[in-house]
Short mmCIF file of C-alpha atoms and ligand atoms in Angstrom, two decimals:
data_model
loop_
_atom_site.label_atom_id
_atom_site.label_comp_id
_atom_site.label_asym_id
_atom_site.label_seq_id
_atom_site.Cartn_x
_atom_site.Cartn_y
_atom_site.Cartn_z
CA MET A 24 0.00 0.00 0.00
CA LEU A 25 1.34 3.44 -1.01
CA LYS A 26 2.09 5.77 1.87
CA PHE A 27 2.37 9.56 1.64
CA SER A 28 4.33 11.89 3.90
CA LYS A 29 2.37 13.43 6.73
CA GLY A 30 -0.19 15.98 5.56
CA PHE A 31 0.24 15.29 1.84
CA THR A 32 -2.54 13.65 -0.13
CA ILE A 33 -2.40 11.87 -3.46
CA PHE A 34 -4.41 14.77 -4.89
CA TYR A 35 -1.75 17.25 -3.71
CA ALA A 36 0.97 15.07 -5.24
CA MET A 37 -0.90 15.04 -8.56
CA ILE A 38 -1.33 18.83 -8.56
CA HIS A 39 2.35 19.24 -7.66
CA THR A 40 3.33 17.00 -10.60
CA ILE A 41 1.07 18.98 -12.94
CA HIS A 42 2.71 22.18 -11.62
CA ILE A 43 6.17 20.86 -12.41
CA PHE A 44 5.21 19.75 -15.95
CA ALA A 45 3.51 23.09 -16.66
CA VAL A 46 6.57 24.96 -15.34
CA PHE A 47 8.82 22.79 -17.53
CA ILE A 48 6.82 23.66 -20.64
CA TYR A 49 6.49 27.39 -19.91
CA GLY A 50 9.97 27.89 -18.44
CA GLY A 51 11.50 25.55 -21.03
CA PHE A 52 10.21 27.69 -23.87
CA LEU A 53 11.63 30.86 -22.30
CA PHE A 54 15.04 29.18 -21.95
CA VAL A 55 14.99 28.01 -25.59
CA ASP A 56 13.75 31.40 -26.78
CA ASN A 57 16.33 33.47 -24.91
CA LEU A 58 19.31 31.17 -25.30
CA PHE A 59 18.82 29.84 -28.83
CA LEU A 60 15.98 31.29 -30.90
CA SER A 61 17.21 34.82 -30.24
CA LYS A 62 20.46 33.82 -32.02
CA MET A 63 18.70 32.95 -35.30
CA THR A 64 19.30 36.50 -36.56
CA GLN A 65 23.03 35.69 -36.64
CA THR A 66 22.60 33.27 -39.55
CA LEU A 67 19.23 34.11 -41.13
CA ASN A 68 18.27 37.28 -42.97
CA GLU A 69 15.28 39.31 -41.81
CA ASP A 70 12.76 37.53 -44.03
CA GLU A 71 14.07 34.03 -43.26
CA HIS A 72 14.11 34.83 -39.55
CA LYS A 73 10.52 36.07 -39.64
CA LYS A 74 9.38 32.86 -41.39
CA ALA A 75 11.43 30.52 -39.17
CA ARG A 76 10.24 32.23 -35.99
CA GLU A 77 6.61 32.14 -37.09
CA ALA A 78 6.93 28.43 -37.97
CA ILE A 79 7.84 27.83 -34.32
CA MET A 80 5.60 30.44 -32.69
CA MET A 81 2.42 29.12 -34.36
CA HIS A 82 2.87 25.95 -32.27
CA VAL A 83 4.15 27.75 -29.19
CA ARG A 84 1.00 29.90 -29.01
CA LYS A 85 -1.18 26.79 -28.83
CA VAL A 86 0.60 25.37 -25.80
CA VAL A 87 2.83 27.73 -23.81
CA PRO A 88 0.26 30.33 -22.62
CA TYR A 89 -1.96 27.52 -21.33
CA ALA A 90 1.00 25.92 -19.55
CA LEU A 91 1.52 29.23 -17.71
CA LEU A 92 -2.15 29.35 -16.70
CA VAL A 93 -1.98 25.73 -15.48
CA ALA A 94 1.18 26.58 -13.49
CA VAL A 95 -0.56 29.53 -11.83
CA ALA A 96 -3.80 27.63 -11.13
CA SER A 97 -1.99 24.61 -9.66
CA GLY A 98 0.30 26.94 -7.70
CA LEU A 99 -2.66 28.81 -6.23
CA TYR A 100 -4.18 25.52 -5.10
CA MET A 101 -0.93 24.39 -3.49
CA ILE A 102 -0.34 27.67 -1.67
CA THR A 103 -3.72 27.33 0.07
CA GLN A 104 -2.57 23.91 1.30
CA ILE A 105 0.95 24.62 2.48
CA PHE A 106 1.18 28.32 3.42
CA GLY A 107 0.16 27.59 7.01
CA GLU A 108 -0.71 29.93 9.89
CA ILE A 109 1.24 33.15 10.33
CA GLY A 110 3.01 32.94 13.71
CA GLU A 111 2.94 35.59 16.46
CA ASP A 112 6.33 36.96 15.40
CA GLY A 113 5.26 37.38 11.78
CA MET A 114 5.79 35.34 8.65
CA SER A 115 8.46 32.64 8.50
CA SER A 116 11.13 32.94 5.81
CA PHE A 117 9.35 30.10 3.98
CA GLN A 118 6.13 32.14 3.96
CA ILE A 119 7.91 35.33 2.87
CA MET A 120 9.72 33.61 -0.02
CA LEU A 121 6.59 31.74 -1.08
CA SER A 122 4.63 35.03 -1.05
CA ILE A 123 7.24 36.77 -3.23
CA LYS A 124 7.28 33.80 -5.58
CA ALA A 125 3.46 33.78 -5.80
CA PHE A 126 3.43 37.55 -6.44
CA LEU A 127 5.98 37.34 -9.27
CA ALA A 128 4.30 34.25 -10.76
CA SER A 129 0.86 35.92 -10.63
CA TRP A 130 2.36 38.91 -12.42
CA LEU A 131 3.55 36.59 -15.20
CA GLY A 132 0.13 34.90 -15.17
CA ILE A 133 -1.83 38.17 -15.51
CA ARG A 134 0.60 39.32 -18.20
CA GLY A 135 0.17 36.03 -20.11
CA PHE A 136 -3.60 36.01 -19.68
CA ASN A 137 -3.92 39.59 -21.01
CA GLN A 138 -1.65 38.75 -23.92
CA LYS A 139 -3.47 35.56 -24.90
CA PHE A 140 -7.09 36.54 -24.39
CA PHE A 141 -7.18 40.35 -24.74
CA GLY A 142 -4.24 40.98 -27.05
CA ILE A 143 -2.80 43.40 -24.45
CA ASN A 144 0.85 43.09 -25.21
CA PRO A 145 2.74 42.70 -22.74
CA TRP A 146 1.88 44.02 -19.28
CA VAL A 147 4.24 46.63 -17.75
CA PHE A 148 7.64 45.36 -18.98
CA THR A 149 8.05 44.88 -22.71
CA SER A 150 11.47 43.22 -22.80
CA HIS A 151 11.85 39.59 -23.84
CA VAL A 152 14.36 39.03 -21.11
CA PHE A 153 11.93 40.17 -18.41
CA PRO A 154 9.74 37.01 -18.14
CA PHE A 155 12.89 34.89 -18.45
CA SER A 156 14.49 36.69 -15.49
CA LEU A 157 11.30 36.35 -13.45
CA VAL A 158 11.21 32.61 -14.14
CA ILE A 159 14.80 32.21 -12.94
CA ILE A 160 14.04 34.16 -9.74
CA ILE A 161 10.83 32.11 -9.21
CA ILE A 162 12.67 28.80 -9.64
CA LEU A 163 15.41 29.89 -7.21
CA LEU A 164 12.82 31.06 -4.64
CA SER A 165 10.96 27.74 -5.03
CA GLN A 166 14.10 25.92 -3.95
CA PHE A 167 15.51 28.34 -1.36
CA MET A 168 12.19 28.64 0.48
CA TYR A 169 12.76 25.05 1.66
CA ILE A 170 16.44 25.47 2.50
CA ILE A 171 16.74 28.85 4.25
CA ASN A 172 15.31 29.13 7.74
C1 HEM B 1682 0.58 32.19 -8.48
C2 HEM B 1682 1.38 31.31 -9.05
C3 HEM B 1682 2.12 30.22 -8.31
C4 HEM B 1682 1.99 29.79 -7.02
C5 HEM B 1682 1.04 30.29 -5.94
C6 HEM B 1682 2.95 28.71 -6.83
C7 HEM B 1682 3.08 27.98 -5.66
C8 HEM B 1682 3.97 26.95 -5.49
C9 HEM B 1682 4.08 26.13 -4.32
C10 HEM B 1682 3.17 26.26 -3.09
C11 HEM B 1682 5.09 25.23 -4.50
C12 HEM B 1682 5.61 24.19 -3.51
C13 HEM B 1682 5.04 22.85 -3.81
C14 HEM B 1682 5.56 21.80 -2.85
O1 HEM B 1682 6.76 21.69 -2.66
O2 HEM B 1682 4.73 21.07 -2.28
C15 HEM B 1682 5.64 25.49 -5.81
C16 HEM B 1682 6.72 24.80 -6.36
C17 HEM B 1682 7.38 25.22 -7.50
N1 HEM B 1682 6.95 26.19 -8.40
FE1 HEM B 1682 5.27 27.30 -8.23
N2 HEM B 1682 3.65 28.53 -8.00
C18 HEM B 1682 3.19 29.44 -8.92
C19 HEM B 1682 3.64 29.57 -10.23
C20 HEM B 1682 4.86 29.11 -10.67
C21 HEM B 1682 5.53 29.51 -11.90
C22 HEM B 1682 4.93 30.48 -12.94
C23 HEM B 1682 6.72 28.87 -11.93
C24 HEM B 1682 7.83 28.91 -12.94
C25 HEM B 1682 7.72 29.32 -14.15
C26 HEM B 1682 6.81 28.04 -10.73
C27 HEM B 1682 7.89 27.23 -10.42
C28 HEM B 1682 7.92 26.33 -9.37
C29 HEM B 1682 8.98 25.40 -9.12
C30 HEM B 1682 10.24 25.22 -9.97
C31 HEM B 1682 8.65 24.70 -7.95
C32 HEM B 1682 9.49 23.64 -7.23
C33 HEM B 1682 8.97 22.28 -7.57
C34 HEM B 1682 9.75 21.24 -6.77
O3 HEM B 1682 10.87 21.52 -6.33
O4 HEM B 1682 9.20 20.17 -6.58
N3 HEM B 1682 5.66 28.22 -10.00
N4 HEM B 1682 4.94 26.52 -6.40
#
């Protein structure tokens, strides 16, 4: 019989797994875009680059924005389960880091939602590197929140 660590249910484990896959897909695209696709201009002329990029983006648009929404939705569920009570002497470092992570991730989520469904393009920061940097900070916070006391 399968046993789960104290307080964790199979449902939570499933949502956590979905979160990780969604983050892989969304974050993975940003890594590929910033590290490799951005370099296509070095070998392709403007017209070739436009065509090559569109050939990729037409598939990206069908998957990546939804992966971000799934990451945010699954994250919001998990935070309600593991945030815990705020102690008398304020938030723990886990709670502070998780809150910052959730704030930054929600920002990405609202930005992505506006972009996908309302064509508002993009929210507050226009740079390509901006969502990529946020993802790196979010991933680091997701790990450090468990390590730093
Ligand atoms: C409002 C949005 C989000 C909330 C509230 C949220 C919340 C959470 C929570 C509570 C965990 C801990 C799960 C656990 O260990 O049981 C977690 C893990 C994680 N999240 Fe999010 N998340 C959100 C969006 C995102 C986004 C957009 C990314 C990255 C693009 C992300 C990346 C990660 C990573 C890398 C982990 C660590 C997974 C692991 O080590 O097992 N999250 N998130």
